[in-house]
Short mmCIF file of C-alpha atoms in Angstrom, two decimals:
data_model
loop_
_atom_site.label_atom_id
_atom_site.label_comp_id
_atom_site.label_asym_id
_atom_site.label_seq_id
_atom_site.Cartn_x
_atom_site.Cartn_y
_atom_site.Cartn_z
CA UNK A 499 -29.01 -9.77 26.45
CA UNK A 500 -31.47 -9.53 29.32
CA UNK A 501 -29.68 -12.41 31.10
CA UNK A 502 -26.31 -10.68 30.68
CA UNK A 503 -27.73 -7.41 31.99
CA UNK A 504 -29.19 -9.19 35.03
CA UNK A 505 -25.92 -10.99 35.85
CA UNK A 506 -23.81 -7.86 35.35
CA UNK A 507 -26.23 -5.64 37.24
CA UNK A 508 -26.59 -3.16 34.38
CA UNK A 509 -29.26 -2.16 31.88
CA UNK A 510 -29.85 -3.95 28.57
CA UNK A 511 -28.86 -0.70 26.85
CA UNK A 512 -25.43 -0.85 28.50
CA UNK A 513 -25.00 -4.44 27.32
CA UNK A 514 -25.91 -3.31 23.80
CA UNK A 515 -23.32 -0.52 23.93
CA UNK A 516 -20.60 -2.90 25.08
CA UNK A 517 -21.45 -5.47 22.39
CA UNK A 518 -21.25 -2.82 19.64
CA UNK A 519 -18.01 -1.31 20.95
CA UNK A 520 -19.60 2.00 21.90
CA UNK A 521 -16.98 4.23 23.57
CA UNK A 522 -19.31 5.75 26.17
CA UNK A 523 -19.03 2.93 28.75
CA UNK A 524 -16.87 3.13 31.88
CA UNK A 525 -13.98 0.66 31.81
CA UNK A 526 -15.00 -1.18 34.98
CA UNK A 527 -18.59 -1.52 33.75
CA UNK A 528 -17.36 -2.79 30.36
CA UNK A 529 -15.22 -5.42 32.10
CA UNK A 530 -18.18 -6.46 34.24
CA UNK A 531 -20.42 -6.88 31.17
CA UNK A 532 -17.74 -8.79 29.23
CA UNK A 533 -17.26 -11.15 32.19
CA UNK A 534 -21.02 -11.82 32.28
CA UNK A 535 -21.05 -12.44 28.51
CA UNK A 536 -18.22 -14.94 28.88
CA UNK A 537 -19.87 -16.72 31.81
CA UNK A 538 -23.18 -17.09 29.97
CA UNK A 539 -21.62 -17.85 26.58
CA UNK A 540 -23.37 -14.85 25.05
CA UNK A 541 -22.41 -13.80 21.53
CA UNK A 542 -24.01 -10.74 19.89
CA UNK A 543 -26.21 -11.62 16.91
CA UNK A 544 -24.90 -9.41 14.09
CA UNK A 545 -27.69 -10.51 11.74
CA UNK A 546 -30.36 -9.41 14.19
CA UNK A 547 -28.60 -6.09 14.75
CA UNK A 548 -28.34 -5.59 11.00
CA UNK A 549 -32.06 -6.13 10.52
CA UNK A 550 -32.82 -3.70 13.32
CA UNK A 551 -30.50 -1.00 11.96
CA UNK A 552 -31.21 -1.65 8.30
CA UNK A 553 -27.50 -2.04 7.54
CA UNK A 554 -25.12 -5.00 7.44
CA UNK A 555 -21.73 -3.26 7.78
CA UNK A 556 -20.41 -5.40 4.96
CA UNK A 557 -18.95 -4.37 1.59
CA UNK A 558 -18.94 -6.75 -1.35
CA UNK A 559 -15.86 -6.87 -3.58
CA UNK A 560 -16.48 -8.20 -7.11
CA UNK A 561 -13.43 -9.23 -9.16
CA UNK A 562 -12.10 -11.87 -11.56
CA UNK A 563 -8.90 -12.95 -9.87
CA UNK A 564 -6.61 -12.37 -6.90
CA UNK A 565 -3.63 -13.68 -8.87
CA UNK A 566 -2.54 -10.30 -10.23
CA UNK A 567 -0.49 -7.94 -8.08
CA UNK A 568 -2.85 -5.02 -8.55
CA UNK A 569 -5.97 -6.93 -7.57
CA UNK A 570 -4.51 -8.73 -4.56
CA UNK A 571 -2.90 -5.62 -3.08
CA UNK A 572 -5.98 -3.48 -3.75
CA UNK A 573 -8.24 -6.03 -2.03
CA UNK A 574 -5.85 -6.23 0.92
CA UNK A 575 -5.95 -2.43 1.26
CA UNK A 576 -9.76 -2.39 0.96
CA UNK A 577 -10.07 -5.03 3.70
CA UNK A 578 -7.75 -3.11 6.02
CA UNK A 579 -9.48 0.24 5.59
CA UNK A 580 -12.96 -1.31 5.79
CA UNK A 581 -12.01 -2.95 9.10
CA UNK A 582 -10.90 0.41 10.49
CA UNK A 583 -14.37 1.73 9.70
CA UNK A 584 -16.03 -1.27 11.36
CA UNK A 585 -16.94 -3.02 8.11
CA UNK A 586 -16.17 -6.52 6.83
CA UNK A 587 -15.74 -7.45 3.16
CA UNK A 588 -17.24 -10.32 1.18
CA UNK A 589 -15.35 -11.36 -1.95
CA UNK A 590 -17.63 -12.24 -4.87
CA UNK A 591 -15.58 -13.89 -7.63
CA UNK A 592 -16.63 -13.67 -11.26
CA UNK A 593 -16.53 -17.14 -12.80
CA UNK A 594 -15.40 -15.92 -16.23
CA UNK A 595 -14.56 -12.50 -17.76
CA UNK A 596 -17.74 -12.44 -19.78
CA UNK A 597 -21.04 -10.56 -19.62
CA UNK A 598 -22.75 -13.68 -18.27
CA UNK A 599 -20.06 -14.11 -15.61
CA UNK A 600 -20.45 -10.51 -14.47
CA UNK A 601 -24.23 -10.80 -14.53
CA UNK A 602 -24.00 -13.86 -12.27
CA UNK A 603 -21.78 -11.98 -9.79
CA UNK A 604 -24.20 -9.05 -9.59
CA UNK A 605 -27.08 -11.47 -9.12
CA UNK A 606 -25.23 -13.04 -6.16
CA UNK A 607 -24.55 -9.56 -4.84
CA UNK A 608 -28.29 -8.98 -4.59
CA UNK A 609 -28.67 -12.17 -2.56
CA UNK A 610 -26.01 -11.24 -0.01
CA UNK A 611 -26.26 -8.96 3.00
CA UNK A 612 -24.06 -6.09 1.81
CA UNK A 613 -24.46 -2.32 2.03
CA UNK A 614 -22.19 -1.47 -0.89
CA UNK A 615 -19.88 -2.98 -3.48
CA UNK A 616 -16.45 -2.25 -4.91
CA UNK A 617 -16.12 -3.62 -8.43
CA UNK A 618 -12.64 -4.35 -9.83
CA UNK A 619 -13.13 -5.01 -13.53
CA UNK A 620 -13.04 -3.56 -17.02
CA UNK A 621 -15.72 -1.15 -18.20
CA UNK A 622 -16.65 -3.19 -21.29
CA UNK A 623 -18.04 -5.85 -18.95
CA UNK A 624 -20.28 -3.41 -17.07
CA UNK A 625 -23.13 -3.50 -19.57
CA UNK A 626 -25.86 -1.47 -17.87
CA UNK A 627 -28.44 -2.80 -20.32
CA UNK A 628 -28.08 -6.26 -18.76
CA UNK A 629 -26.74 -5.62 -15.25
CA UNK A 630 -29.10 -4.23 -12.66
CA UNK A 631 -27.65 -3.13 -9.36
CA UNK A 632 -29.55 -4.42 -6.31
CA UNK A 633 -31.78 -1.72 -4.80
CA UNK A 634 -29.98 0.32 -2.15
CA UNK A 635 -26.52 -1.14 -2.86
CA UNK A 636 -23.93 1.56 -3.53
CA UNK A 637 -21.12 0.88 -6.01
CA UNK A 638 -17.56 2.12 -6.60
CA UNK A 639 -15.61 0.85 -9.63
CA UNK A 640 -11.82 0.39 -9.68
CA UNK A 641 -9.47 0.48 -12.68
CA UNK A 642 -12.05 1.36 -15.30
CA UNK A 643 -13.14 4.00 -17.80
CA UNK A 644 -16.64 4.14 -16.32
CA UNK A 645 -16.52 7.61 -14.74
CA UNK A 646 -19.51 8.83 -16.73
CA UNK A 647 -21.73 6.18 -15.11
CA UNK A 648 -20.12 5.19 -11.80
CA UNK A 649 -17.89 6.56 -9.08
CA UNK A 650 -14.43 5.38 -10.18
CA UNK A 651 -11.12 5.18 -8.29
CA UNK A 652 -7.99 4.44 -10.30
CA UNK A 653 -4.23 4.83 -10.35
CA UNK A 654 -3.06 7.61 -12.64
CA UNK A 655 -1.97 5.05 -15.22
CA UNK A 656 -1.09 7.57 -17.93
CA UNK A 657 1.02 9.84 -15.74
CA UNK A 658 3.02 6.87 -14.41
CA UNK A 659 3.71 5.56 -17.91
CA UNK A 660 4.69 9.02 -19.13
CA UNK A 661 7.18 9.36 -16.28
CA UNK A 662 8.74 5.99 -17.17
CA UNK A 663 9.17 6.77 -20.87
CA UNK A 664 10.41 10.33 -20.27
CA UNK A 665 12.97 8.98 -17.81
CA UNK A 666 14.39 6.63 -20.46
CA UNK A 667 14.44 9.33 -23.16
CA UNK A 668 16.16 11.75 -20.76
CA UNK A 669 18.98 9.23 -20.37
CA UNK A 670 19.65 9.50 -24.09
CA UNK A 671 17.80 6.50 -25.53
CA UNK A 672 16.52 7.25 -29.03
CA UNK A 673 13.32 5.26 -28.48
CA UNK A 674 11.66 2.93 -25.97
CA UNK A 675 10.21 -0.51 -26.70
CA UNK A 676 7.09 -1.57 -24.82
CA UNK A 677 5.72 -4.85 -23.47
CA UNK A 678 1.99 -4.37 -22.84
CA UNK A 679 -0.46 -6.23 -20.65
CA UNK A 680 -3.48 -8.10 -22.07
CA UNK A 681 -5.27 -6.38 -24.93
CA UNK A 682 -8.57 -6.18 -23.00
CA UNK A 683 -6.99 -4.54 -19.94
CA UNK A 684 -7.94 -0.91 -19.29
CA UNK A 685 -4.78 -0.19 -17.30
CA UNK A 686 -2.59 -1.76 -19.99
CA UNK A 687 -4.33 0.27 -22.69
CA UNK A 688 -3.84 3.52 -20.74
CA UNK A 689 -0.14 2.81 -20.16
CA UNK A 690 0.40 1.91 -23.82
CA UNK A 691 -1.38 5.05 -25.03
CA UNK A 692 0.83 7.22 -22.78
CA UNK A 693 3.98 5.42 -23.99
CA UNK A 694 3.02 6.05 -27.59
CA UNK A 695 2.11 9.71 -27.04
CA UNK A 696 5.39 10.54 -25.27
CA UNK A 697 7.43 9.00 -28.09
CA UNK A 698 5.35 10.83 -30.71
CA UNK A 699 5.69 14.16 -28.91
CA UNK A 700 9.46 13.65 -28.70
CA UNK A 701 9.69 12.83 -32.41
CA UNK A 702 11.05 9.39 -31.55
CA UNK A 703 10.32 6.22 -33.53
CA UNK A 704 7.40 4.16 -32.15
CA UNK A 705 8.34 0.44 -32.23
CA UNK A 706 5.63 -2.20 -32.51
CA UNK A 707 4.61 -3.16 -28.97
CA UNK A 708 4.87 -6.76 -27.78
CA UNK A 709 1.76 -8.09 -26.05
CA UNK A 710 2.15 -9.86 -22.70
CA UNK A 711 -0.32 -11.22 -20.15
CA UNK A 712 1.12 -9.73 -16.90
CA UNK A 713 3.17 -12.89 -16.22
CA UNK A 714 6.96 -13.16 -15.96
CA UNK A 715 6.80 -15.89 -18.61
CA UNK A 716 5.27 -13.50 -21.14
CA UNK A 717 7.94 -10.94 -20.31
CA UNK A 718 10.60 -13.61 -20.83
CA UNK A 719 9.18 -14.49 -24.26
CA UNK A 720 9.17 -10.81 -25.24
CA UNK A 721 12.70 -10.42 -23.90
CA UNK A 722 14.03 -13.20 -26.08
CA UNK A 723 12.72 -11.37 -29.14
CA UNK A 724 14.01 -7.97 -28.04
CA UNK A 725 17.43 -9.36 -27.10
CA UNK A 726 17.97 -10.27 -30.76
CA UNK A 727 17.36 -6.67 -31.84
CA UNK A 728 20.68 -4.78 -31.59
CA UNK A 729 18.87 -1.44 -31.85
CA UNK A 730 16.89 -2.11 -28.65
CA UNK A 731 18.43 -0.15 -25.75
CA UNK A 732 15.37 0.58 -23.56
CA UNK A 733 12.18 -1.27 -22.62
CA UNK A 734 9.14 -0.18 -20.61
CA UNK A 735 7.22 -3.18 -19.26
CA UNK A 736 3.61 -2.65 -18.22
CA UNK A 737 4.20 -4.42 -14.90
CA UNK A 738 7.07 -5.62 -12.73
CA UNK A 739 6.45 -9.32 -13.29
CA UNK A 740 6.95 -8.95 -17.04
CA UNK A 741 10.03 -6.83 -16.32
CA UNK A 742 11.39 -9.76 -14.29
CA UNK A 743 10.97 -12.00 -17.33
CA UNK A 744 12.77 -9.43 -19.48
CA UNK A 745 15.73 -9.37 -17.09
CA UNK A 746 16.05 -13.15 -17.25
CA UNK A 747 15.90 -13.20 -21.06
CA UNK A 748 18.49 -10.45 -21.42
CA UNK A 749 20.79 -12.20 -18.95
CA UNK A 750 20.53 -15.49 -20.85
CA UNK A 751 21.25 -13.78 -24.16
CA UNK A 752 24.24 -11.92 -22.75
CA UNK A 753 22.63 -8.45 -22.98
CA UNK A 754 23.78 -6.44 -19.94
CA UNK A 755 21.19 -4.49 -17.92
CA UNK A 756 21.62 -1.57 -17.74
CA UNK A 757 24.91 -1.59 -19.67
CA UNK A 758 23.27 -2.45 -23.00
CA UNK A 759 19.53 -2.32 -22.28
CA UNK A 760 17.59 -0.32 -19.68
CA UNK A 761 14.37 -1.72 -18.20
CA UNK A 762 11.53 0.03 -16.37
CA UNK A 763 8.53 -1.73 -14.80
CA UNK A 764 5.21 -0.64 -13.30
CA UNK A 765 3.73 -1.43 -9.83
CA UNK A 766 6.79 -1.33 -7.54
CA UNK A 767 6.05 -4.72 -6.00
CA UNK A 768 8.09 -5.39 -2.83
CA UNK A 769 10.34 -7.87 -4.66
CA UNK A 770 11.35 -5.37 -7.36
CA UNK A 771 14.03 -3.80 -5.18
CA UNK A 772 15.67 -7.25 -4.99
CA UNK A 773 15.64 -8.02 -8.72
CA UNK A 774 19.08 -8.25 -10.33
CA UNK A 775 19.63 -5.43 -10.95
CA UNK A 776 17.14 -3.65 -8.64
CA UNK A 777 14.30 -2.49 -10.87
CA UNK A 778 13.48 1.10 -11.78
CA UNK A 779 9.68 1.14 -11.71
CA UNK A 780 6.51 3.18 -11.29
CA UNK A 781 5.12 3.04 -7.75
CA UNK A 782 1.39 2.46 -7.32
CA UNK A 783 -0.06 3.45 -3.94
CA UNK A 784 -2.36 0.48 -3.35
CA UNK A 785 -3.00 1.46 0.27
CA UNK A 786 -4.34 4.83 -0.86
CA UNK A 787 -6.39 3.11 -3.58
CA UNK A 788 -8.04 0.94 -0.94
CA UNK A 789 -8.62 3.88 1.39
CA UNK A 790 -10.28 5.96 -1.30
CA UNK A 791 -12.45 3.05 -2.49
CA UNK A 792 -13.77 2.49 1.03
CA UNK A 793 -14.15 6.23 1.62
CA UNK A 794 -16.18 6.66 -1.57
CA UNK A 795 -18.49 3.71 -1.01
CA UNK A 796 -19.09 4.72 2.64
CA UNK A 797 -19.97 8.25 1.56
CA UNK A 798 -22.65 6.73 -0.67
CA UNK A 799 -23.87 4.38 2.06
CA UNK A 800 -24.12 7.32 4.49
CA UNK A 801 -25.86 9.46 1.87
CA UNK A 802 -23.14 12.10 2.05
CA UNK A 803 -23.42 12.75 -1.65
CA UNK A 804 -21.23 11.49 -4.48
CA UNK A 805 -21.59 11.84 -8.23
CA UNK A 806 -20.18 9.79 -11.11
CA UNK A 807 -16.61 10.71 -11.90
CA UNK A 808 -13.03 9.45 -11.63
CA UNK A 809 -10.61 9.99 -8.75
CA UNK A 810 -6.99 9.38 -9.71
CA UNK A 811 -4.35 8.25 -7.20
CA UNK A 812 -0.92 9.70 -8.08
CA UNK A 813 2.05 7.51 -9.05
CA UNK A 814 5.78 8.20 -8.77
CA UNK A 815 8.87 6.92 -10.53
CA UNK A 816 11.31 4.98 -8.33
CA UNK A 817 14.79 5.07 -9.86
CA UNK A 818 17.00 2.08 -9.07
CA UNK A 819 19.77 0.30 -10.97
CA UNK A 820 18.09 -1.10 -14.10
CA UNK A 821 18.33 2.13 -16.14
CA UNK A 822 21.33 4.03 -17.49
CA UNK A 823 22.36 5.94 -20.62
CA UNK A 824 22.60 3.80 -23.76
CA UNK A 825 25.97 2.33 -24.72
CA UNK A 826 28.21 4.61 -26.74
CA UNK A 827 28.05 4.02 -30.47
CA UNK A 828 31.30 2.75 -31.92
CA UNK A 829 33.20 5.38 -33.87
CA UNK A 830 34.42 4.59 -37.35
#
């Protein structure tokens, strides 16, 4: 830094300001310093700066998989919003969805240079009797029922599911079948509970749910079973990928959508508007999820004061072409 300052004819403090992107440097002086850095091959040492400041400007993200739509889009949003705040992210994968796997991830977290962590996992795996957070590392949890212990950010799963089921009932369907996500999934459980409560409140029959695993293949398998049930006129799938599988199964079995069966998904993935027919679905605002996660963890890092509790990001129903009133019953 001293060599750069000498070549550029400025103080070491000015070089420091340029290297950290400080706005209070005249444009011509900044250009002069950058030219000197390039000539000397100088690159700022972020590790040294971190030690000096006592912060690393890095957020760890702990999760099981990037294969699911929710996780991948949430991580993308977290990375984008963290970058806008001058932070990088480090992804810390959990080897297996077990207590030992989670414990290993938190152990690695303590070995890495991070200021905070965003944890995307189910509450039953956050066993505070075994998991100890590294000293000074702030944590926000996503998609979990852990609001009594941690700061939680989540989509309003229940409200979105209620909107989907009420939409189908309002069209005249006497009941709504449901394809759930995995049994251990918090978001799936919340959506299923809302589905059941809306039907109960409406005095409608509550069919036995079919359990999926978020994949289109599991939706297809469920669809083959539902297609053989002539009383089935409406299905709420817990995500868009399973809804895609339903559409394929109904097409293969000659059940028209939405002529004979209406289908609603959850997520509003970009491809859903190009399904055949375009899918009615519940929109999740993943960009806002990411923004709020970063906002919450930075408030903790900056000691601006946060308390355990849950922040819910609103959903909205997007009506397309996969839902319609049920077919008219034949008259005798």
